[in-house]
Amino acid sequence: MDEMARSQRFETQLDPAVAEFLSSLGFDWRLLGDDVEGSLAHVNMLQQQGIIPADMANRITTALIAIRREWSEGTLEPQQAWEDVHMNVEGRLHEKIGADAGYLHTARSRNDQVAVDMHLYMRREGLAIRGELLTLLHAVVRTAERTQDIIMPGYTHLQPAQPILMAHYWLAYAAMFRRDAERLSDWARRVNRSPLGAGALAGTPYPTDPESVRQALGFTALYENSMDAVSDRDFLLEFLAWASIFMVHVSRLSEELILWSSQEFGYLTIGDRYSTGSSIMPQKKNPDVAELMRGKSGRVFGHLMGLLTVMKGLPLAYHTDMQEDKEAVFDVVDTVHGVLGVLPGLLDSLTFHPERTYHNAEQHYTNATDLADRLAQSGMPFRQAHHRVGRLVHDLYEQGYQGFHQVPEDVWVRLAPDIPFQWLSDLRPEKVIEARRQSFATAPDAVRRQLDALKDWLSGHA
Ligand code: ARG
């Protein structure tokens, strides 16, 4: 702790190990611009309300702007003697204008100060992340557009289930990322609130005007309760929860890119700019980018769990426990930016192998449901049709056939005299895809309409 926050109540200096332990300077330096923005609004209000004289407010304002410039130009060095970014700004202000610097902290506490810094920071980063998310959505749309004619097996339990258009698969991820964007917008409304003026917890006896500070900082609302304003971190928890859900989507997609780029699947190839080699095995081409995105989901979930745990037992109002919010949030912000920085390009780098996906869509009786449906349409109860086709598949596997399309007519007539051989032509993957025409289903027209609807939405959210 430094001399500024340490009043004459104390007889000795803080133990150096304790000072180092308490310091947040190693990670909160990135808040300096936001801290100055909050202070500028605060000083202006103090002057408007006649709490400090105009010439003093002007001196403080000019010096704060200069400090922010030194910070953004990289010439301002964090001073370890001051325990956090807030104390560093005040300390530097003191170096610049002397004792007048001491008026800045009138009618304010570091508790509402750090809260406003985090709101300003989160509001800006949230907006940036949303923009990057839309860029990702555009890349998913491009990928869906170029895979509209590719037929592949859709899976359940990672077992081939029914044929689908590959574009249909991409549009599923597009729908998830679109909800992520919508969730982020909804969260942004709750972040856009000003806690400044709450003081340590109870407000302040000065004739302040928190409403004008709110306006100056561009927040849409003031917190309704000063204790809530300084002591909740739900706007951060909600961001971490948002990021966790987003990373679940990223991680599942990554997992599929890893599987599908394997020799065993061979459905796609990841571009060389997004692939790495092995230090020992010269033949290797590894999907490290997708692996690392999948892996980074773990740290994001961990930070959510960490901050939930930090917060859950805290009586109102502020506790230093809450200083632990920063590394969690900053790391998640950086991680999400990192993912969004590479994922669109990775998708654009993909090449697909339609003959391979088509082959697998034809194999493995992925059209068995359609044969059962056909029997059911001709009057058989569906459950009975399901059993009948199941036995037929069993018998055909025993004869060594991997799909209905391989079965010659004479074998068919022998094993399935009750099912017309001509039906098989309607079981081609193209046909069973074409037959699924609901708005959300996999028929080419339906997929085209889903794609158009998404493009419409995107063009309204640029
Ligand atoms: N570095 C602190 C934090 O990050 C700032 C607030 C400190 N307030 C206090 N009363 N100790 O939360």
mmCIF file of C-alpha atoms and ligand atoms in Angstrom, residues 1 22 24 27-28 83-84 86 109-111 114 233 318-320 322-326, ligand 1:
data_model
loop_
_atom_site.group_PDB
_atom_site.id
_atom_site.type_symbol
_atom_site.label_atom_id
_atom_site.label_comp_id
_atom_site.label_asym_id
_atom_site.label_seq_id
_atom_site.Cartn_x
_atom_site.Cartn_y
_atom_site.Cartn_z
ATOM 1 C CA MET A 1 0.000 0.000 0.000
ATOM 2 C CA LEU A 22 -2.015 -6.638 -2.453
ATOM 3 C CA SER A 24 -3.125 -5.191 -8.752
ATOM 4 C CA PHE A 27 -2.819 -6.507 -14.464
ATOM 5 C CA ASP A 28 -5.003 -3.403 -14.111
ATOM 6 C CA GLU A 83 -0.715 -0.359 -5.495
ATOM 7 C CA ASP A 84 -3.058 -0.081 -8.444
ATOM 8 C CA HIS A 86 -6.066 4.296 -9.763
ATOM 9 C CA SER A 109 -14.157 6.070 -3.512
ATOM 10 C CA ARG A 110 -11.983 3.572 -5.310
ATOM 11 C CA ASN A 111 -14.983 1.289 -4.982
ATOM 12 C CA VAL A 114 -13.059 0.645 -10.127
ATOM 13 C CA ARG A 233 -20.056 -8.121 -10.384
ATOM 14 C CA TYR A 318 -17.020 -4.088 -1.418
ATOM 15 C CA HIS A 319 -14.308 -6.585 -0.503
ATOM 16 C CA THR A 320 -10.810 -6.890 -1.921
ATOM 17 C CA MET A 322 -13.392 -8.608 -5.936
ATOM 18 C CA GLN A 323 -10.014 -7.482 -7.250
ATOM 19 C CA GLU A 324 -9.819 -11.079 -8.504
ATOM 20 C CA ASP A 325 -12.397 -10.236 -11.191
ATOM 21 C CA LYS A 326 -9.815 -8.534 -13.386
HETATM 22 N N1 ARG B 1 -7.595 -2.557 -7.038
HETATM 23 C C1 ARG B 1 -8.921 -2.591 -6.480
HETATM 24 C C2 ARG B 1 -9.798 -3.557 -7.271
HETATM 25 O O1 ARG B 1 -9.385 -3.958 -8.278
HETATM 26 C C3 ARG B 1 -9.529 -1.233 -6.530
HETATM 27 C C4 ARG B 1 -10.535 -0.969 -5.459
HETATM 28 C C5 ARG B 1 -9.893 -0.923 -4.157
HETATM 29 N N2 ARG B 1 -10.775 -0.493 -3.119
HETATM 30 C C6 ARG B 1 -10.529 -0.734 -1.827
HETATM 31 N N3 ARG B 1 -11.330 -0.274 -0.973
HETATM 32 N N4 ARG B 1 -9.507 -1.457 -1.497
HETATM 33 O O2 ARG B 1 -10.874 -3.919 -6.856
#
